Tab-separated table of C-alpha atoms in Angstrom:
chain	number	residue	atom	x	y	z
A	1	UNK	CA	71.240	117.620	81.373
A	2	UNK	CA	72.610	118.638	84.740
A	3	UNK	CA	75.757	120.758	84.482
A	4	UNK	CA	78.910	118.740	85.146
A	5	UNK	CA	80.814	119.682	88.291
A	6	UNK	CA	83.915	118.436	90.069
A	7	UNK	CA	81.736	116.587	92.550
A	8	UNK	CA	79.415	114.995	90.010
A	9	UNK	CA	82.265	113.923	87.697
A	10	UNK	CA	84.158	112.220	90.545
A	11	UNK	CA	81.002	111.033	92.307
A	12	UNK	CA	82.256	112.693	95.490
A	13	UNK	CA	78.974	112.488	97.470
A	14	UNK	CA	78.720	108.739	96.758
A	15	UNK	CA	82.420	108.251	97.545
A	16	UNK	CA	82.195	110.023	100.901
A	17	UNK	CA	79.140	107.976	101.863
A	18	UNK	CA	81.082	104.699	101.669
A	19	UNK	CA	82.876	105.003	105.033
A	20	UNK	CA	80.609	103.319	107.566
A	21	UNK	CA	82.222	102.353	110.883
A	22	UNK	CA	80.691	99.349	112.653
A	23	UNK	CA	81.773	100.164	116.205
A	24	UNK	CA	79.138	101.711	118.479
A	25	UNK	CA	79.741	104.473	119.239
A	26	UNK	CA	82.078	104.808	116.224
A	27	UNK	CA	85.692	104.576	117.349
A	28	UNK	CA	87.760	107.518	116.138
A	29	UNK	CA	90.404	105.361	114.383
A	30	UNK	CA	88.001	103.053	112.568
A	31	UNK	CA	87.441	105.784	109.986
A	32	UNK	CA	91.169	105.830	109.230
A	33	UNK	CA	91.259	102.035	108.914
A	34	UNK	CA	88.350	102.017	106.462
A	35	UNK	CA	89.679	104.864	104.318
A	36	UNK	CA	93.193	103.394	104.095
A	37	UNK	CA	91.871	100.050	102.872
A	38	UNK	CA	89.374	101.592	100.475
A	39	UNK	CA	92.234	103.618	99.002
A	40	UNK	CA	94.292	100.424	98.716
A	41	UNK	CA	91.500	98.875	96.674
A	42	UNK	CA	91.361	101.925	94.395
A	43	UNK	CA	95.110	101.681	93.787
A	44	UNK	CA	94.782	97.929	93.216
A	45	UNK	CA	92.216	98.763	90.527
A	46	UNK	CA	94.657	101.166	88.890
A	47	UNK	CA	97.508	98.639	89.171
A	48	UNK	CA	95.405	96.045	87.366
A	49	UNK	CA	94.587	98.643	84.705
A	50	UNK	CA	98.289	99.409	84.203
A	51	UNK	CA	99.473	95.797	84.342
A	52	UNK	CA	96.913	94.751	81.743
A	53	UNK	CA	98.334	97.474	79.507
A	54	UNK	CA	101.858	96.125	80.152
A	55	UNK	CA	100.642	92.675	79.177
A	56	UNK	CA	99.253	93.995	75.889
A	57	UNK	CA	102.472	95.883	75.165
A	58	UNK	CA	104.532	92.739	75.729
A	59	UNK	CA	102.259	90.748	73.444
A	60	UNK	CA	102.742	93.313	70.665
A	61	UNK	CA	106.513	93.768	71.234
A	62	UNK	CA	106.226	97.447	72.246
A	63	UNK	CA	108.958	97.429	74.856
A	64	UNK	CA	109.534	101.187	75.017
A	65	UNK	CA	105.916	101.557	76.016
A	66	UNK	CA	106.324	98.982	78.800
A	67	UNK	CA	109.134	101.070	80.301
A	68	UNK	CA	106.767	104.007	80.736
A	69	UNK	CA	103.904	101.838	81.950
A	70	UNK	CA	106.023	100.040	84.532
A	71	UNK	CA	107.405	103.384	85.696
A	72	UNK	CA	103.864	104.322	86.710
A	73	UNK	CA	103.395	100.925	88.364
A	74	UNK	CA	106.526	101.492	90.471
A	75	UNK	CA	105.271	104.937	91.527
A	76	UNK	CA	101.981	103.433	92.714
A	77	UNK	CA	103.865	100.698	94.563
A	78	UNK	CA	105.935	103.293	96.429
A	79	UNK	CA	102.707	104.995	97.460
A	80	UNK	CA	101.191	101.714	98.691
A	81	UNK	CA	104.189	101.182	100.933
A	82	UNK	CA	104.090	104.775	102.198
A	83	UNK	CA	100.454	104.380	103.265
A	84	UNK	CA	101.650	102.032	106.006
A	85	UNK	CA	103.138	105.101	107.708
A	86	UNK	CA	99.623	106.476	108.149
A	87	UNK	CA	98.260	103.213	109.570
A	88	UNK	CA	101.121	103.151	112.063
A	89	UNK	CA	99.914	106.393	113.614
A	90	UNK	CA	97.292	104.124	115.230
A	91	UNK	CA	98.372	102.331	118.405
A	92	UNK	CA	97.589	98.664	119.185
A	93	UNK	CA	95.160	99.795	121.882
A	94	UNK	CA	93.316	101.997	119.403
A	95	UNK	CA	93.107	99.235	116.788
A	96	UNK	CA	91.991	96.614	119.288
A	97	UNK	CA	89.187	98.918	120.402
A	98	UNK	CA	87.295	98.157	117.163
A	99	UNK	CA	89.125	95.116	115.695
A	100	UNK	CA	86.517	92.581	116.806
A	101	UNK	CA	83.929	94.334	114.635
A	102	UNK	CA	85.920	93.287	111.545
A	103	UNK	CA	85.420	89.524	112.066
A	104	UNK	CA	85.290	87.427	109.938
A	105	UNK	CA	86.378	89.903	107.253
A	106	UNK	CA	90.069	89.862	106.318
A	107	UNK	CA	92.471	91.403	103.831
A	108	UNK	CA	93.033	87.800	102.725
A	109	UNK	CA	89.668	88.173	100.941
A	110	UNK	CA	90.741	91.034	98.665
A	111	UNK	CA	89.677	89.947	95.183
A	112	UNK	CA	91.795	92.545	93.393
A	113	UNK	CA	94.920	91.640	95.358
A	114	UNK	CA	94.523	88.017	94.226
A	115	UNK	CA	94.046	89.231	90.666
A	116	UNK	CA	97.340	91.133	90.828
A	117	UNK	CA	99.081	88.000	92.102
A	118	UNK	CA	97.566	85.873	89.337
A	119	UNK	CA	98.360	88.414	86.619
A	120	UNK	CA	101.974	88.609	87.762
A	121	UNK	CA	102.381	84.841	87.720
A	122	UNK	CA	101.631	83.717	91.288
A	123	UNK	CA	98.757	81.370	90.569
A	124	UNK	CA	98.192	79.771	93.954
A	125	UNK	CA	94.840	78.043	93.584
A	126	UNK	CA	94.563	77.380	97.331
A	127	UNK	CA	93.714	81.074	97.702
A	128	UNK	CA	90.360	80.362	96.047
A	129	UNK	CA	89.409	77.862	98.752
A	130	UNK	CA	89.394	80.501	101.477
A	131	UNK	CA	87.981	83.378	99.460
A	132	UNK	CA	84.506	84.487	100.517
A	133	UNK	CA	83.343	85.585	97.056
A	134	UNK	CA	80.200	85.689	94.962
A	135	UNK	CA	79.741	83.475	91.906
A	136	UNK	CA	80.613	86.423	89.649
A	137	UNK	CA	83.767	87.175	91.621
A	138	UNK	CA	84.868	83.550	91.503
A	139	UNK	CA	84.278	83.474	87.748
A	140	UNK	CA	86.376	86.618	87.426
A	141	UNK	CA	89.229	85.018	89.369
A	142	UNK	CA	88.954	81.808	87.342
A	143	UNK	CA	89.324	83.840	84.136
A	144	UNK	CA	92.392	85.536	85.567
A	145	UNK	CA	93.751	82.183	86.691
A	146	UNK	CA	93.500	80.798	83.161
A	147	UNK	CA	94.847	83.899	81.391
A	148	UNK	CA	98.427	84.687	80.363
A	149	UNK	CA	100.667	86.241	83.024
A	150	UNK	CA	103.467	88.796	82.889
A	151	UNK	CA	105.930	85.950	83.453
A	152	UNK	CA	104.372	83.986	80.572
A	153	UNK	CA	104.642	86.963	78.261
A	154	UNK	CA	108.243	87.704	79.216
A	155	UNK	CA	109.364	84.267	78.099
A	156	UNK	CA	107.060	84.281	75.070
A	157	UNK	CA	108.746	87.502	73.996
A	158	UNK	CA	112.219	86.042	74.501
A	159	UNK	CA	111.172	83.035	72.441
A	160	UNK	CA	110.041	85.300	69.595
A	161	UNK	CA	113.454	86.973	69.742
A	162	UNK	CA	115.071	83.614	69.065
A	163	UNK	CA	116.193	82.711	72.580
A	164	UNK	CA	115.782	79.229	74.053
A	165	UNK	CA	113.180	79.257	76.828
A	166	UNK	CA	111.797	75.713	76.799
A	167	UNK	CA	113.366	74.503	80.041
A	168	UNK	CA	114.390	76.088	83.304
A	169	UNK	CA	118.097	75.784	82.474
A	170	UNK	CA	117.548	77.335	79.040
A	171	UNK	CA	115.712	80.261	80.594
A	172	UNK	CA	118.482	80.926	83.082
A	173	UNK	CA	121.099	80.711	80.329
A	174	UNK	CA	119.088	83.110	78.141
A	175	UNK	CA	118.691	85.668	80.918
A	176	UNK	CA	122.390	85.394	81.707
A	177	UNK	CA	123.282	86.022	78.053
A	178	UNK	CA	121.141	89.160	77.926
A	179	UNK	CA	122.492	90.533	81.198
A	180	UNK	CA	126.097	89.945	80.205
A	181	UNK	CA	125.660	91.650	76.830
A	182	UNK	CA	123.083	94.274	77.747
A	183	UNK	CA	124.096	96.703	74.981
A	184	UNK	CA	123.175	94.162	72.298
A	185	UNK	CA	119.656	93.646	73.712
A	186	UNK	CA	119.150	96.795	75.742
A	187	UNK	CA	115.366	96.854	75.395
A	188	UNK	CA	115.175	93.342	76.851
A	189	UNK	CA	117.660	94.215	79.583
A	190	UNK	CA	115.607	97.279	80.556
A	191	UNK	CA	112.402	95.227	80.562
A	192	UNK	CA	113.927	92.604	82.836
A	193	UNK	CA	115.142	95.256	85.280
A	194	UNK	CA	111.719	96.887	85.329
A	195	UNK	CA	110.014	93.560	85.972
A	196	UNK	CA	112.306	92.623	88.850
A	197	UNK	CA	111.715	96.075	90.334
A	198	UNK	CA	107.988	95.386	90.203
A	199	UNK	CA	108.658	92.090	91.987
A	200	UNK	CA	110.979	93.680	94.560
A	201	UNK	CA	108.595	96.525	95.372
A	202	UNK	CA	105.801	94.023	95.881
A	203	UNK	CA	108.005	92.138	98.336
A	204	UNK	CA	108.951	95.387	100.096
A	205	UNK	CA	105.269	96.229	100.529
A	206	UNK	CA	104.545	92.727	101.843
A	207	UNK	CA	107.405	93.037	104.340
A	208	UNK	CA	106.319	96.472	105.510
A	209	UNK	CA	102.735	95.271	105.867
A	210	UNK	CA	103.833	92.263	107.937
A	211	UNK	CA	105.847	94.395	110.364
A	212	UNK	CA	102.895	96.780	110.699
A	213	UNK	CA	100.526	93.887	111.468
A	214	UNK	CA	102.969	92.486	114.039
A	215	UNK	CA	103.256	95.921	115.610
A	216	UNK	CA	99.454	96.077	115.892
A	217	UNK	CA	98.440	92.560	116.939
A	218	UNK	CA	101.626	90.644	117.784
A	219	UNK	CA	101.019	86.899	117.480
A	220	UNK	CA	97.209	87.015	117.466
A	221	UNK	CA	95.261	85.160	114.786
A	222	UNK	CA	93.917	87.184	111.853
A	223	UNK	CA	90.293	88.356	111.906
A	224	UNK	CA	89.536	85.936	109.058
A	225	UNK	CA	90.930	82.954	110.990
A	226	UNK	CA	94.406	82.880	109.445
A	227	UNK	CA	97.575	82.515	111.525
A	228	UNK	CA	98.140	86.259	111.262
A	229	UNK	CA	101.795	87.286	111.095
A	230	UNK	CA	102.900	83.634	110.920
A	231	UNK	CA	100.920	83.165	107.711
A	232	UNK	CA	101.914	86.524	106.242
A	233	UNK	CA	105.609	85.745	106.736
A	234	UNK	CA	105.292	82.788	104.347
A	235	UNK	CA	104.253	85.135	101.538
A	236	UNK	CA	107.715	86.737	101.479
A	237	UNK	CA	108.959	83.718	99.519
A	238	UNK	CA	106.474	84.333	96.705
A	239	UNK	CA	108.086	85.874	93.637
A	240	UNK	CA	106.615	86.737	90.256
A	241	UNK	CA	109.875	86.214	88.386
A	242	UNK	CA	111.986	83.627	90.244
A	243	UNK	CA	114.324	83.198	87.243
A	244	UNK	CA	115.204	86.901	87.288
A	245	UNK	CA	116.295	86.501	90.905
A	246	UNK	CA	118.103	83.215	90.348
A	247	UNK	CA	120.167	84.375	87.358
A	248	UNK	CA	122.005	86.890	89.530
A	249	UNK	CA	123.801	84.006	91.213
A	250	UNK	CA	125.533	83.200	87.935
A	251	UNK	CA	126.394	86.661	86.642
A	252	UNK	CA	130.140	87.194	86.427
A	253	UNK	CA	130.847	83.665	87.623
A	254	UNK	CA	131.538	81.861	84.350
A	255	UNK	CA	129.119	79.789	82.310
A	256	UNK	CA	125.923	78.542	83.885
A	257	UNK	CA	126.107	74.863	84.772
């Protein structure tokens, strides 16, 4: 057998062969654009790997483990947001010099990004209508669409702990009880704070991405035919754990209802 090396273990030659600009002659900044988005997809893969582990930990009531796992998720999320800084070293003129070569490809078509949304609890089936995917990819998304989510498992866990979670009002009341007596259920309190941080960091990344896109293309349509910034702005209302956000309205303000 060939002796293992750093390059062969990490498949470095294959990895470095994957950046193929389409502009002719290749525009200097297209390489940056490709690498940034390939790196995003690698981190999305790792996020899915970590979030699946969180899901399993929730299902088996190992909440201390979820704290560590979600800590890694948050670190990756901070890195995803920081990568926008690198993209913003490219001016609108530089991006527009090769942007037309991207059509009709779009970040809207990222399979792994949709998987993260579905796994978290944002199961918007209309996303499947516009996804240019193979039969295998669609089957993969359908499986994710029909599988348990982090939000599902949070409330399943609370139900196993004896809390009422059958209706929206019961869920809000349960979350309020835990928050207002955190010492009695500290593992649940810590879990809830970690989950809303995951949600918040996702929203922060969305917001940063939107401002970057606006800085690059203004009000132009997206390369995939979407409304560009106008469409992206609507995604800021999407939350994995809406009850965790809502309950804050009632904390310290007397009984819910």
